[in-house]
Coordinates of C-alpha atoms in Angstrom, one line a residue:
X897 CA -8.5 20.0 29.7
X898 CA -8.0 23.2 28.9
X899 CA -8.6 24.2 25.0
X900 CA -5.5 26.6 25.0
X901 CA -2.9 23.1 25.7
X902 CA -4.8 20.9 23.1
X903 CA -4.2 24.2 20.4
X904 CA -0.5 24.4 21.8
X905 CA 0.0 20.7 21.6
X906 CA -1.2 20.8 18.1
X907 CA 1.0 24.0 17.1
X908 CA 4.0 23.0 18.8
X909 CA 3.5 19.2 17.1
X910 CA 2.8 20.5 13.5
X911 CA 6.0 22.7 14.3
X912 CA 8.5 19.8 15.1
X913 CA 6.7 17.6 12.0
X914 CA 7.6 20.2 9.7
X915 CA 11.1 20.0 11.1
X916 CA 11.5 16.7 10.8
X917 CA 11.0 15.5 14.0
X918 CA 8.1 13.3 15.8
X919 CA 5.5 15.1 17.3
X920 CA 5.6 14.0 20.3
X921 CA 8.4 16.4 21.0
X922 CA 5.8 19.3 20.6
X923 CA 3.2 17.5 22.8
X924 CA 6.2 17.9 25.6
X925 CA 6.9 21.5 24.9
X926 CA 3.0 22.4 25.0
X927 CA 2.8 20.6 29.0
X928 CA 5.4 22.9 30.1
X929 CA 4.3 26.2 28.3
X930 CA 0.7 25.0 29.7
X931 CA 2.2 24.6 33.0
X932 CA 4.7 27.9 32.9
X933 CA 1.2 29.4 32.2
X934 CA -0.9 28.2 34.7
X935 CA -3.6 26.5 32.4
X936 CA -4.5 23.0 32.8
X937 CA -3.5 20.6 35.7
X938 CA -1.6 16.9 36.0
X939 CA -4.5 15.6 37.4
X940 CA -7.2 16.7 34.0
X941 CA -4.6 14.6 32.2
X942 CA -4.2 11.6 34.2
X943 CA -7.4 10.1 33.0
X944 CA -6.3 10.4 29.3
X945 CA -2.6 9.3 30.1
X946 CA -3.4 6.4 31.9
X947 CA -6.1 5.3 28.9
X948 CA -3.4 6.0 26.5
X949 CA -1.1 3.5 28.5
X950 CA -3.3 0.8 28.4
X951 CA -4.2 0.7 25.3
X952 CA -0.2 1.1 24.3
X953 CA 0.4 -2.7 26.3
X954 CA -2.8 -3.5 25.0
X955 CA -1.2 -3.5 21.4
X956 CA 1.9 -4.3 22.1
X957 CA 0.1 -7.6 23.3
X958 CA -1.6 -7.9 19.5
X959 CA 1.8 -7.2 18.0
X960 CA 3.6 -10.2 20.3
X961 CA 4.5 -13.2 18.1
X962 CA 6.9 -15.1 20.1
X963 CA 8.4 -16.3 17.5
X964 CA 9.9 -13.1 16.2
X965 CA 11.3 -13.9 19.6
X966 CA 13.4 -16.5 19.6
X967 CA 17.0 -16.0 17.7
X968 CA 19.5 -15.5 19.9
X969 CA 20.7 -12.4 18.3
X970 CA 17.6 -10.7 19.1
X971 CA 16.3 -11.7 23.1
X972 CA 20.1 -11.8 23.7
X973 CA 21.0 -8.7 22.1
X974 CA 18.5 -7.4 24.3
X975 CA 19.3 -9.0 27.3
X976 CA 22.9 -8.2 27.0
X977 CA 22.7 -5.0 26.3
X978 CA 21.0 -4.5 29.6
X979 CA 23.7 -6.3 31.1
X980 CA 26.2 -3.8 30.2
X981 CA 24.2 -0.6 29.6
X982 CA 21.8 -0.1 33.1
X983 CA 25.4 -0.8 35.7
X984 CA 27.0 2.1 33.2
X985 CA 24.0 4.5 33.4
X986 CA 23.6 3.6 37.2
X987 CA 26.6 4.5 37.8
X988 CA 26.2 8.1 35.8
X989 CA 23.1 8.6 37.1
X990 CA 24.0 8.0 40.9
X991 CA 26.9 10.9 40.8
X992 CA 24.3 13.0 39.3
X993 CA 22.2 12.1 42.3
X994 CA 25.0 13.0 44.7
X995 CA 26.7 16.0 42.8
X996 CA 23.1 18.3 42.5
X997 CA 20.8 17.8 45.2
X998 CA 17.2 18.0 44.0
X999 CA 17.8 15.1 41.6
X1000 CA 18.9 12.6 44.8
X1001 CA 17.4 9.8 45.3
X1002 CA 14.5 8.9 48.2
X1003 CA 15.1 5.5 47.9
X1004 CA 18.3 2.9 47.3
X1005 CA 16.3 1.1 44.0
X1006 CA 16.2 4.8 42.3
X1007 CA 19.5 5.0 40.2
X1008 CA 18.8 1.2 38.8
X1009 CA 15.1 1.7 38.3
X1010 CA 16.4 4.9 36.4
X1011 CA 19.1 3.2 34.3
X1012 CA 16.5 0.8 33.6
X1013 CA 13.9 2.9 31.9
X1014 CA 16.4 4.4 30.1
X1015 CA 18.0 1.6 28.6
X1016 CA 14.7 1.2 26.1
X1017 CA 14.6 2.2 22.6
X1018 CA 11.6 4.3 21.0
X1019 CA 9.5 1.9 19.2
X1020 CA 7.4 4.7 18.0
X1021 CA 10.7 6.3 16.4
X1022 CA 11.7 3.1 15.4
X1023 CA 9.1 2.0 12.8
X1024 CA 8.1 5.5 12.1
X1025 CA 11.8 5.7 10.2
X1026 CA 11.5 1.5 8.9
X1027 CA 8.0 3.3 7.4
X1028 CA 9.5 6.3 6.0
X1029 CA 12.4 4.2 4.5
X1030 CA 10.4 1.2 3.3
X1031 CA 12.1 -0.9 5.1
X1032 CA 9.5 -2.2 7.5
X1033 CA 9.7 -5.7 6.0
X1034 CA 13.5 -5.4 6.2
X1035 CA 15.4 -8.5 7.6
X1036 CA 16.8 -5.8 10.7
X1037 CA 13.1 -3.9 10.8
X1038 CA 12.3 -7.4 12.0
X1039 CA 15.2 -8.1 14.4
X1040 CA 15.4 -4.3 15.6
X1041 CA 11.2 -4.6 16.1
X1042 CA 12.0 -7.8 18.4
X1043 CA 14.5 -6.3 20.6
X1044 CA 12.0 -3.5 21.4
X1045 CA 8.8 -6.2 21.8
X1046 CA 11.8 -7.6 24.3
X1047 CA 12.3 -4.7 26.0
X1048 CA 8.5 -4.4 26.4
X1049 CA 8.1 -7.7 28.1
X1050 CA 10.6 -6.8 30.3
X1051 CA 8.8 -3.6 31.0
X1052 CA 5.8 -5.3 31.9
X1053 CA 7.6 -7.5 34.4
X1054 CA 9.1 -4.7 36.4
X1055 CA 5.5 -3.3 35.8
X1056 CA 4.1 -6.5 37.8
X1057 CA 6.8 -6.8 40.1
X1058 CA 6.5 -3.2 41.6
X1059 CA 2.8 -3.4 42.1
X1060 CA 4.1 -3.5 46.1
X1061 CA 1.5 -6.3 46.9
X1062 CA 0.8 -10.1 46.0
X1063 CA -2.2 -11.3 44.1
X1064 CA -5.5 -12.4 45.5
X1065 CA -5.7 -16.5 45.3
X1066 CA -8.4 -15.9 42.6
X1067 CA -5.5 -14.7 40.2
X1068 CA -4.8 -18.3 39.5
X1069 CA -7.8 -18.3 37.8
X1070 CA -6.2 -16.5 35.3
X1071 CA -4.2 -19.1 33.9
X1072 CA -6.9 -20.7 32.3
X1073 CA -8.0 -17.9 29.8
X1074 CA -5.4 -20.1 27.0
X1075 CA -8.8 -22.3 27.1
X1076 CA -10.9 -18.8 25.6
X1077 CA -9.2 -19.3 22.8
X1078 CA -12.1 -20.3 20.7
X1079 CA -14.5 -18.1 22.5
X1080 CA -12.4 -15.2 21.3
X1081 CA -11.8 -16.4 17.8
X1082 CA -15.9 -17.1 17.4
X1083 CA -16.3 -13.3 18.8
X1084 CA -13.9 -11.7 16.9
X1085 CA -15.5 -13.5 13.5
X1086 CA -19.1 -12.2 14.5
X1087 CA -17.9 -8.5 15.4
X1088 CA -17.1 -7.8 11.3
X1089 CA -15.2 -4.9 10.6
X1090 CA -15.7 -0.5 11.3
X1091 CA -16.5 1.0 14.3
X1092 CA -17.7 -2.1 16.0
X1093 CA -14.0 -3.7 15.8
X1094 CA -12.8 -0.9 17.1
X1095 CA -15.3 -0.4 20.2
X1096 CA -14.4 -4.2 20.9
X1097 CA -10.9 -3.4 21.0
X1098 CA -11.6 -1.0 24.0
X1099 CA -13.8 -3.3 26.0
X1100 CA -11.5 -6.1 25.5
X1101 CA -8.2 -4.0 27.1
X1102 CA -10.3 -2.3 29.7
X1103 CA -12.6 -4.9 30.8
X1104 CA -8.9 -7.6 31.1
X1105 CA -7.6 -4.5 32.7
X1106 CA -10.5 -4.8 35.6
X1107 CA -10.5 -7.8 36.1
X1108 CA -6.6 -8.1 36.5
X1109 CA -6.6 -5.3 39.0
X1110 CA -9.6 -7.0 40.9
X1111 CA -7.4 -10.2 41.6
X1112 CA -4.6 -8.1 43.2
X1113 CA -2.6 -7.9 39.6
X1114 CA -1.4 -4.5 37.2
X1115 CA -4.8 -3.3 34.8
X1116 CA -1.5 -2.9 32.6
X1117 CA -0.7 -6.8 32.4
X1118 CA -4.2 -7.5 32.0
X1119 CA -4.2 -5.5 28.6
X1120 CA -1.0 -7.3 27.3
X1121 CA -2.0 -10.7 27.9
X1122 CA -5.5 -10.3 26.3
X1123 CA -4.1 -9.0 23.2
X1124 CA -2.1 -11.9 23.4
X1125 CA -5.1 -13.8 23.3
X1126 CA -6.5 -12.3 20.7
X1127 CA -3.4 -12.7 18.1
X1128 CA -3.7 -16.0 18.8
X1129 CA -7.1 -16.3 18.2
X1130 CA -7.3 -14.7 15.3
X1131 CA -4.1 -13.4 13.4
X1132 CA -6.0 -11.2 10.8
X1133 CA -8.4 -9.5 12.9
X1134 CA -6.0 -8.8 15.4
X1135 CA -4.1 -6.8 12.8
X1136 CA -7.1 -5.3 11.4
X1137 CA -7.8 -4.4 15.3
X1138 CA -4.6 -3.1 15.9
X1139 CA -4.8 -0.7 12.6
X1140 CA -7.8 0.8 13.6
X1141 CA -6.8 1.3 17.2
X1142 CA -3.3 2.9 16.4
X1143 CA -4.6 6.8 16.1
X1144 CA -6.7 6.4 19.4
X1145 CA -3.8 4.6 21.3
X1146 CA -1.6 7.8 19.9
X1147 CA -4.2 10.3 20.7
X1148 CA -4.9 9.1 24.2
X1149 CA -1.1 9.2 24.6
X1150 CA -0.3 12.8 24.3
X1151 CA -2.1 13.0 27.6
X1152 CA 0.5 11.3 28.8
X1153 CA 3.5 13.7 27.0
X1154 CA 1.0 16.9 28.3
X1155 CA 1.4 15.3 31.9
X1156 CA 5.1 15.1 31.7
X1157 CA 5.2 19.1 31.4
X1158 CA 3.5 19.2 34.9
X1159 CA 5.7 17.4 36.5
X1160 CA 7.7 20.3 36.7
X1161 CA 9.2 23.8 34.7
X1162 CA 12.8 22.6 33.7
X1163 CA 15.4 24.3 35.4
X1164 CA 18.6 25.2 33.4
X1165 CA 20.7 22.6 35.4
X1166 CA 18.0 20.2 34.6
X1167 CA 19.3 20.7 30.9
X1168 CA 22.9 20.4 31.5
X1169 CA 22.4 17.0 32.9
X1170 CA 20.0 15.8 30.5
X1171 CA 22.5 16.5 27.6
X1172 CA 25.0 14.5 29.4
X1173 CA 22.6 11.6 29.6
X1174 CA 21.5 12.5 25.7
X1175 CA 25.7 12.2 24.9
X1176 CA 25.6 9.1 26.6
X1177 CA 23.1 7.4 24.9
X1178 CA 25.9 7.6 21.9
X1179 CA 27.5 4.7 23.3
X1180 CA 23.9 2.2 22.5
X1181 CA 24.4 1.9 18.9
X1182 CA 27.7 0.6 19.8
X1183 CA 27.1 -1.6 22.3
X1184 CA 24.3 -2.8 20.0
X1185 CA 26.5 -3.1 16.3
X1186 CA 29.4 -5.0 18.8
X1187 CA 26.6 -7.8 20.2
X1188 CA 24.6 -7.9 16.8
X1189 CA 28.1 -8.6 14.8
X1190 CA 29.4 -11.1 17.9
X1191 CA 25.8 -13.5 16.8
X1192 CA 26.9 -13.5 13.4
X1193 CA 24.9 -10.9 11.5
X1194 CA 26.5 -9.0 8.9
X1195 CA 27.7 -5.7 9.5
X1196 CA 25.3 -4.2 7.5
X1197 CA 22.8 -5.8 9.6
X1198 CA 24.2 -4.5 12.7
X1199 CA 24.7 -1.1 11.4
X1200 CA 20.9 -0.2 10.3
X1201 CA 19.0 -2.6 13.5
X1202 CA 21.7 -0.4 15.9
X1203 CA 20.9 3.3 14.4
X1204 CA 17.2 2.3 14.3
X1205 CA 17.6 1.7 18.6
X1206 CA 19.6 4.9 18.7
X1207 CA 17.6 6.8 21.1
X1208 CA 15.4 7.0 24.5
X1209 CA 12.3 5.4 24.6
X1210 CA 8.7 7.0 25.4
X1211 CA 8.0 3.5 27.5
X1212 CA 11.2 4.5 29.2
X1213 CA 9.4 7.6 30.4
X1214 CA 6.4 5.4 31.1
X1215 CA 8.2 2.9 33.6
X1216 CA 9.7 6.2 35.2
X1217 CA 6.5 7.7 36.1
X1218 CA 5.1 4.6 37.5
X1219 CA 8.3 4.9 39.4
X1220 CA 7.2 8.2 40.4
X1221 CA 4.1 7.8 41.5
X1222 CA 5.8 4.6 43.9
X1223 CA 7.7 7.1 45.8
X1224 CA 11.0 6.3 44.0
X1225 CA 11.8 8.8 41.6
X1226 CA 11.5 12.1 42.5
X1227 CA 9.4 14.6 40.0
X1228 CA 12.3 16.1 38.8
X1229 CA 14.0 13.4 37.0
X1230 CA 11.0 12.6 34.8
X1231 CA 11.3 16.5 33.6
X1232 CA 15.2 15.4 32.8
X1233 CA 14.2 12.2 31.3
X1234 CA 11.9 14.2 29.1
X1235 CA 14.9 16.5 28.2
X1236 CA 17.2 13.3 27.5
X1237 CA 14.4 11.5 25.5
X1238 CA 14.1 14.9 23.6
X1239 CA 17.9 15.0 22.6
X1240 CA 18.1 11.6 21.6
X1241 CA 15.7 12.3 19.1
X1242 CA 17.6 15.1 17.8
X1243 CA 20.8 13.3 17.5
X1244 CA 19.5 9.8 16.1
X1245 CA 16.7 11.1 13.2
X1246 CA 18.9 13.1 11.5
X1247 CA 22.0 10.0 11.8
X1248 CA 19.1 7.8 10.7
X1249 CA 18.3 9.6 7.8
X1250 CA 21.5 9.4 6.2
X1251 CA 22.1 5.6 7.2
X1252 CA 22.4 4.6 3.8
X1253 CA 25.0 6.9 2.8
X1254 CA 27.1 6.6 6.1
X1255 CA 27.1 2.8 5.1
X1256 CA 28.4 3.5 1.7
X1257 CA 31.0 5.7 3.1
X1258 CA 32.3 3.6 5.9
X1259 CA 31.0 -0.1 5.0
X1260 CA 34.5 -1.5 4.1
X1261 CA 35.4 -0.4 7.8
X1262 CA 32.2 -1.9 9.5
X1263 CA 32.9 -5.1 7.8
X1264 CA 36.1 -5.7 9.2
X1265 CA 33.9 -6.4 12.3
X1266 CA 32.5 -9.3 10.9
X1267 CA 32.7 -12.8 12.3
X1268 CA 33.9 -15.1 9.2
X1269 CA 30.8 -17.8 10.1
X1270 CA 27.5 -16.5 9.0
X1271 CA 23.9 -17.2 10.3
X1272 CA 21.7 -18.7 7.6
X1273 CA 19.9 -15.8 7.5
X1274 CA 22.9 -13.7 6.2
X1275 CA 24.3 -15.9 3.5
X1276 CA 24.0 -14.7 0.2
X1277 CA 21.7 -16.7 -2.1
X1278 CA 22.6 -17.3 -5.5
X1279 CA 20.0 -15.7 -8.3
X1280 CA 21.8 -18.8 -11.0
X1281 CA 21.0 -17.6 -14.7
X1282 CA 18.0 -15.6 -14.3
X1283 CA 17.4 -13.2 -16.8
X1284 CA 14.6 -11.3 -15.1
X1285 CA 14.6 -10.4 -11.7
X1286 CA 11.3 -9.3 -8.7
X1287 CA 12.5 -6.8 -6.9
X1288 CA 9.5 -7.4 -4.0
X1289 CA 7.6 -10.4 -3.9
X1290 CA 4.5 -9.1 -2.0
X1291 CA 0.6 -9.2 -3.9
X1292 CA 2.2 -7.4 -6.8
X1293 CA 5.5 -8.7 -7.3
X1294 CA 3.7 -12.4 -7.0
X1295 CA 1.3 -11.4 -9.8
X1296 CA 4.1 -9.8 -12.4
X1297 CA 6.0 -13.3 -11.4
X1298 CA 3.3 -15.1 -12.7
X1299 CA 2.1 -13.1 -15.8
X1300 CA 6.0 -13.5 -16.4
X1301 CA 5.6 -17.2 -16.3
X1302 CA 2.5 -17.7 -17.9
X1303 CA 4.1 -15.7 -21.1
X1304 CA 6.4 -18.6 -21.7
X1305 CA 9.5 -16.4 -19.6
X1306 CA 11.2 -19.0 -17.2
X1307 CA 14.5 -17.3 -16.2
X1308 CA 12.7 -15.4 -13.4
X1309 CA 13.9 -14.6 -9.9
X1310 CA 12.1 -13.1 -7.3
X1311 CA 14.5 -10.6 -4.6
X1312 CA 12.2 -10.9 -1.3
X1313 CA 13.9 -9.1 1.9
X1314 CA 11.7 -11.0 4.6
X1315 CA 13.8 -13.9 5.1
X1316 CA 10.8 -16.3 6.4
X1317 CA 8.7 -15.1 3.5
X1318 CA 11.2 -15.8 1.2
X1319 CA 11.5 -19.3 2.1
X1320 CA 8.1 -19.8 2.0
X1321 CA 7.4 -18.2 -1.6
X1322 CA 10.4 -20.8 -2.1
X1323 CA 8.3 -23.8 -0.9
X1324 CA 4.9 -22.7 -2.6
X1325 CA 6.6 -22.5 -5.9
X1326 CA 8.2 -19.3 -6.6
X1327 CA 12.0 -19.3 -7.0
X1328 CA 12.9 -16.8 -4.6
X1329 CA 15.9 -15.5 -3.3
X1330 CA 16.1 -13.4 0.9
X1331 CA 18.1 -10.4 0.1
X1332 CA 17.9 -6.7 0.5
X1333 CA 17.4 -4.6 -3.4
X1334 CA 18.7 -1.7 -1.7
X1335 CA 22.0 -3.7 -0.4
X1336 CA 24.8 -2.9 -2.5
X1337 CA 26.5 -5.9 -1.1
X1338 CA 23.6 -8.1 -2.5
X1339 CA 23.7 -6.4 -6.2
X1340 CA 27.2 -7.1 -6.5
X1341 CA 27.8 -10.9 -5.1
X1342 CA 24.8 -12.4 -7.0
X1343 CA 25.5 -10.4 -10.4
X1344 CA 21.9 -9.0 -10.6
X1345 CA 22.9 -6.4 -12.7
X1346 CA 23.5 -9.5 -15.3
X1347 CA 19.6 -9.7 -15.9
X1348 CA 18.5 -8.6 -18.6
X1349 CA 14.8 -6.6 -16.9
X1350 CA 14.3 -5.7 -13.2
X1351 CA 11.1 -5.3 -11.8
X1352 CA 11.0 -3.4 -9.0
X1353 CA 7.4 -3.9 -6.4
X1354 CA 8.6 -2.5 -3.4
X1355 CA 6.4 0.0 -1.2
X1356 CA 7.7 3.5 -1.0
X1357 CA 9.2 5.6 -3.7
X1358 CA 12.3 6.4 -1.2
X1359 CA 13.0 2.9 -1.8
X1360 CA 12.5 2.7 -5.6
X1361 CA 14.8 5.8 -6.1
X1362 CA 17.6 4.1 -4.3
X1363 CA 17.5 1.2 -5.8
X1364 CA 17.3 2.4 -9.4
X1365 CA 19.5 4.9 -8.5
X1366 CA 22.1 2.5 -7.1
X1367 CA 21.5 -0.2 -10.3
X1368 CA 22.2 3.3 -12.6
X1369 CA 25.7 3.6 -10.3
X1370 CA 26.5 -0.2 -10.9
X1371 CA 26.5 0.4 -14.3
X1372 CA 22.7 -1.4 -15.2
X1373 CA 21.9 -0.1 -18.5
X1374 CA 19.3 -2.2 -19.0
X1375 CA 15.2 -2.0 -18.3
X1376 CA 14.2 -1.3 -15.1
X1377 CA 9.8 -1.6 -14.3
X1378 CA 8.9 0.5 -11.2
X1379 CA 5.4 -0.2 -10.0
X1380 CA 4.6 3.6 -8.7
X1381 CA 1.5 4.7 -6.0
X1382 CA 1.5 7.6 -6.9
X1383 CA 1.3 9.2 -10.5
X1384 CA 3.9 12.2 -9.2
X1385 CA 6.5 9.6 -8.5
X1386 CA 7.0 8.3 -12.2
X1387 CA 8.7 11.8 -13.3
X1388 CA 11.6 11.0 -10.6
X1389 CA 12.1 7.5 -11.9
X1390 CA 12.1 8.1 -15.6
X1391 CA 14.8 10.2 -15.1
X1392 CA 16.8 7.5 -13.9
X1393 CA 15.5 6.1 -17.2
X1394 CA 12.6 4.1 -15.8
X1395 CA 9.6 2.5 -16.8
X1396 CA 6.9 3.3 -14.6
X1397 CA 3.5 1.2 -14.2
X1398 CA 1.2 3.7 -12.2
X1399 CA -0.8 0.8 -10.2
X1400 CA -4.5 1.8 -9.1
X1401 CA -5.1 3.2 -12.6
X1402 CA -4.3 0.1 -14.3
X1403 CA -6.1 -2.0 -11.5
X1404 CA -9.4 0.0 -12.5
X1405 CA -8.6 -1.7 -16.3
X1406 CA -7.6 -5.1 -15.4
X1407 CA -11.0 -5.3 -13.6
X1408 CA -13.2 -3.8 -16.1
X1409 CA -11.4 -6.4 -18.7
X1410 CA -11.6 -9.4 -15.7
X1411 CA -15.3 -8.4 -15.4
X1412 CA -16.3 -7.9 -19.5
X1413 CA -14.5 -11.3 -20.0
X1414 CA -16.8 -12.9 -17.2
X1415 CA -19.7 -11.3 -18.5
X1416 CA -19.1 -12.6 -21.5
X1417 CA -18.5 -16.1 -20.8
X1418 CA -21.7 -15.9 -18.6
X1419 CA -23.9 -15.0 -21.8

C-alpha cells in the first residue's frame, strides 16, 4: 500500500469524525483521491479487504444467538421488508439500467442482486448511534440488532448460493463439527486472556475458512459457522474474543472502503443517480415503523428500531462486490452504491440524532398507528407503592438495590430496559419492572415521579441528562442519585439539581474499607 492513501484515509476519516459522521466515509473519499492520483492499486488492497471480510462474518458468527431471533416482529420484519423493498428498488434500479448506458446490466440476475444488497441496514451505524445514546441495552437496540444479524444470515446464503459450483462429498463432513463443542470450550478455557485470545481468534476464522473452501464451500461461511461454534461453546470468552478482535476486524476493513475507490473515479451522472437511490432509501423507516406497529410494538418502539435501520449498509456494498467480481454487476455500480451508502449516512445520523425530540414532537401522531392489543413485551408494568426507584439494574444498580435493602428500605423498585433481564432480576429476587427511564410514556403511566428518590445507574451521561432532564420537565422535585464515569459529568447534573456519586473513586474506598475490615477479622 502506498503510505500517501493510509495518511489520506486517516485525514479524510478524522475529518468526517469531527463532523459527525462515521469514518468510513473518509476511508471512501481517500480510495478515490488515491485512485484520481494514481497511487496505490485494487489489487495491494485485496489482501487486506478480503481479511477484513472474514473476520466481519467471523464475528457476526460470535454475535449470533438465535434466540434474539425468534419473535416474529423481528425475522419477519426482516423478511417482509424484503418482500416489499428489493421488487421496488428492482424496479428503480432497472430503468436506471436502461435510461444511462454504462450502469446496464451484463446479466438478467443484476437489478435483483442489486436491490438485494441494498436492502440491508448498516450495523456498524446502527450500534455506533445505540452506543452513543446509551441505548444498546434498549428493548429496540435488541429488536433493530436482530433484524440486521437477519439480514446477515441472509447475506451469507446468497454468499453460498453464488459460489457457481456444488460442494465436494467431503463437505458433509461438516455437519458433525456440533460434536467439537467440548473440544472448543476445553480450548478456549486453556488459551486465558491478551494477545493469545486474540491470535486464536484469527486462526480459528481462517483456518474454518480453508477448510470450507477445500470442500468446495465459501471461506466466508466457514468463518460464520465457527464463531457459531464458539458462542456456543463458551458465551463469555466468545465476547471477550469478539472485543478484542473488533479494532482489527475494523482496521482490516478499510482495505475494503480504499478498494471501493478503485473501482472507479465517480462521474457526475454517477452522483445524480446515487442521490435518487439515497431519496429512496427514505421510504425504509416507513416500510419498517408500518410492519413493526402491524406485530404489535408500540409506536415508540417502531419509531427508534426504524430510524436506527435508516440507511445503506456496508455488507450491502460487500455482497455487491462479490457480485462484481461474478460477472454481474458491472464496476460502476459499486462506485454508485458507495455514493448511495454515503448519502444515507448523511440523511439518517443527523435524523437519528434528534430522535428523541422528533418523538416528543410528533408522538401523539405516531401513536395513532398503534394496534389496541399489545405484545407482552410492550405492556406497561406497574411500579405499586415504591418509594424508591433503580433507574438501571446492571452491577451497580443491583448493588444500590441491595445496600437499599439491607438498610431496612423495602419500597424499592428497580426500572430495567432489557425485557429478558428484567424478568430474570424478577425471578432471582429483585422486584423489577421492563421499561425504558428515558420513555416519557413510561414516567407518566406508572407515576414514577410519585417516589420519593431515583437512582439513576445507567451507562452514558447522554442518557442521565435526559432522564433527569425529563423527571425536572415532569415536575420531580424530589432527589435524584446519578452514578457519574466521569468526574466532568457531575457539573451538568447538579445543575439539574442532582446528586452525583463519581464511581471509580469511591470503588478505590469501598475496597480499601472491604480489605481493612478482612484484615482485621484475619488478625
Amino acid at each position: 500500500m502506498e503510505p500517501l492513501v493510509i495518511a489520506l484515509a486517516f485525514l479524510l476519516g478524522l475529518i468526517f469524525r469531527k463532523l459527525g459522521y462515521p469514518p468510513l466515509l473518509g476511508y471512501l473519499m481517500a480510495g478515490f483521491t488515491g485512485n484520481a492520483l494514481g497511487y496505490g492499486s485494487s489489487e495491494a488492497l485485496a489482501p487486506l479487504a478480503d481479511a477484513g471480510i472474514l473476520l466481519l462474518l467471523f464475528t457476526i458468527g460470535l454475535k449470533l444467538n438465535l434466540r434474539d431471533l425468534t419473535p416474529r416482529y423481528v425475522w419477519g420484519s426482516a423478511v417482509l421488508h424484503m418482500v416489499i423493498a428489493v421488487p421496488l428498488t428492482t424496479a428503480v434500479i432497472y430503468l436506471i439500467g436502461m435510461v444511462y448506458e454504462p450502469l446496464g446490466f451484463v446479466h438478467a440476475a443484476g437489478p435483483i442482486t442489486l436491490a438485494f444488497a441494498l436492502s440491508f441496514s448498516s450495523t456498524v451505524l446502527a450500534i455506533k448511534l445505540f452506543e452513543e445514546r446509551g441505548e444498546t441495552a434498549s428493548f429496540y437496540a435488541s429488536i433493530a440488532i436482530g433484524i440486521l444479524v437477519v439480514q446477515d444470515v441472509l447475506a451469507v446464503v446468497y454468499l453460498v448460493a453464488t459460489s457457481g459450483h456444488w460442494p465436494t462429498p467431503w463437505a458433509l463432513a461438516l455437519l458433525s463439527l456440533p460434536l467439537l463443542i467440548p473440544v472448543f470450550r476445553y480450548l478456549m478455557g486453556m488459551i486465558g486472556h491478551g494477545e493469545l485470545l486474540l491470535l486464536s481468534g484469527v486462526v480459528f476464522a481462517f483456518g474454518a475458512a480453508e477448510i470450507f473452501q477445500w470442500v468446495g464451500l465459501k471461506g466466508g461461511l466457514g468463518a460464520l459457522m465457527m464463531g457459531v461454534l464458539l458462542a456456543r461453546s463458551h458465551q463469555a470468552k466468545s465476547k471477550e474474543l469478539y472485543d478484542q478482535l473488533l479494532g482489527l476486524k475494523n482496521l482490516l476493513l478499510i482495505g475494503f472502503f480504499l478498494q471501493i475507490g478503485y473501482y472507479g473515479i465517480p462521474r457526475l451522472e454517477l452522483l445524480y443517480i446515487a442521490i435518487v437511490l439515497g431519496i429512496l432509501i427514505t421510504l425504509r423507516p416507513i416500510i419498517y415503523f408500518a410492519l413493526l406497529t402491524f406485530f404489535g410494538l408500540r409506536a415508540r418502539t417502531g419509531w427508534f428500531t426504524s430510524l436506527a435501520l435508516f440507511n445503506y449498509s456496508e455488507f450491502g456494498l460487500i455482497v455487491a462486490a462479490i457480485a462484481q467480481q461474478a460477472g454481474v454487476l458491472r464496476e460502476q455500480w459499486l462506485t454508485t452504491l458507495a455514493l448511495s451508502m454515503a448519502f444515507s449516512y448523511v440523511l439518517a445520523i443527523p435524523i437519528n440524532r434528534k430522535a428523541h425530540e422528533l418523538y416528543i414532537r410528533y408522538g401523539d401522531r405516531l401513536r395513532r398507528f398503534e394496534k389496541p392489543e399489545r405484545l407482552p413485551e410492550e405492556i406497561i408494568g406497574s411500579i405499586g407503592d415504591a418509594k424508591v426507584a433503580i433507574l438501571g439494574m446492571g452491577r451497580i444498580g443491583r448493588s444500590a438495590f441491595d445496600a437499599l435493602r439491607e438498610a431496612g428500605h423495602r419500597d424499592i423498585v428497580g426500572i430495567e430496559e432489557n425485557y429478558t433481564a428484567a424478568q430474570e432480576l424478577e425471578e432471582a429476587g429483585w422486584p423489577c419492572v421492563h421499561g425504558d427511564a428515558s420513555d416519557r410514556d413510561f414516567w407518566e403511566r406508572t407515576g414514577l415521579t410519585q417516589c420519593d428518590l431515583i437512582l439513576v445507574c445507567l451507562s452514558n451521561h447522554r442518557e442521565h441528562l435526559r432522564v433527569a432532564r425529563l423527571a425536572r420537565e415532569l415536575n420531580f422535585d424530589k432527589t435524584i442519585s446519578v452514578a457519574t464515569r466521569f468526574r466532568d459529568e457531575s457539573a451538568d447534573l447538579e445543575a439539574l439539581g442532582c446528586l452525583t456519586f463519581y464511581r471509580y473513586e469511591e470503588v478505590g474506598r469501598e475496597f480499601a474499607k472491604h480489605t481493612l475490615e478482612e484484615f482485621s477479622l484475619g488478625r
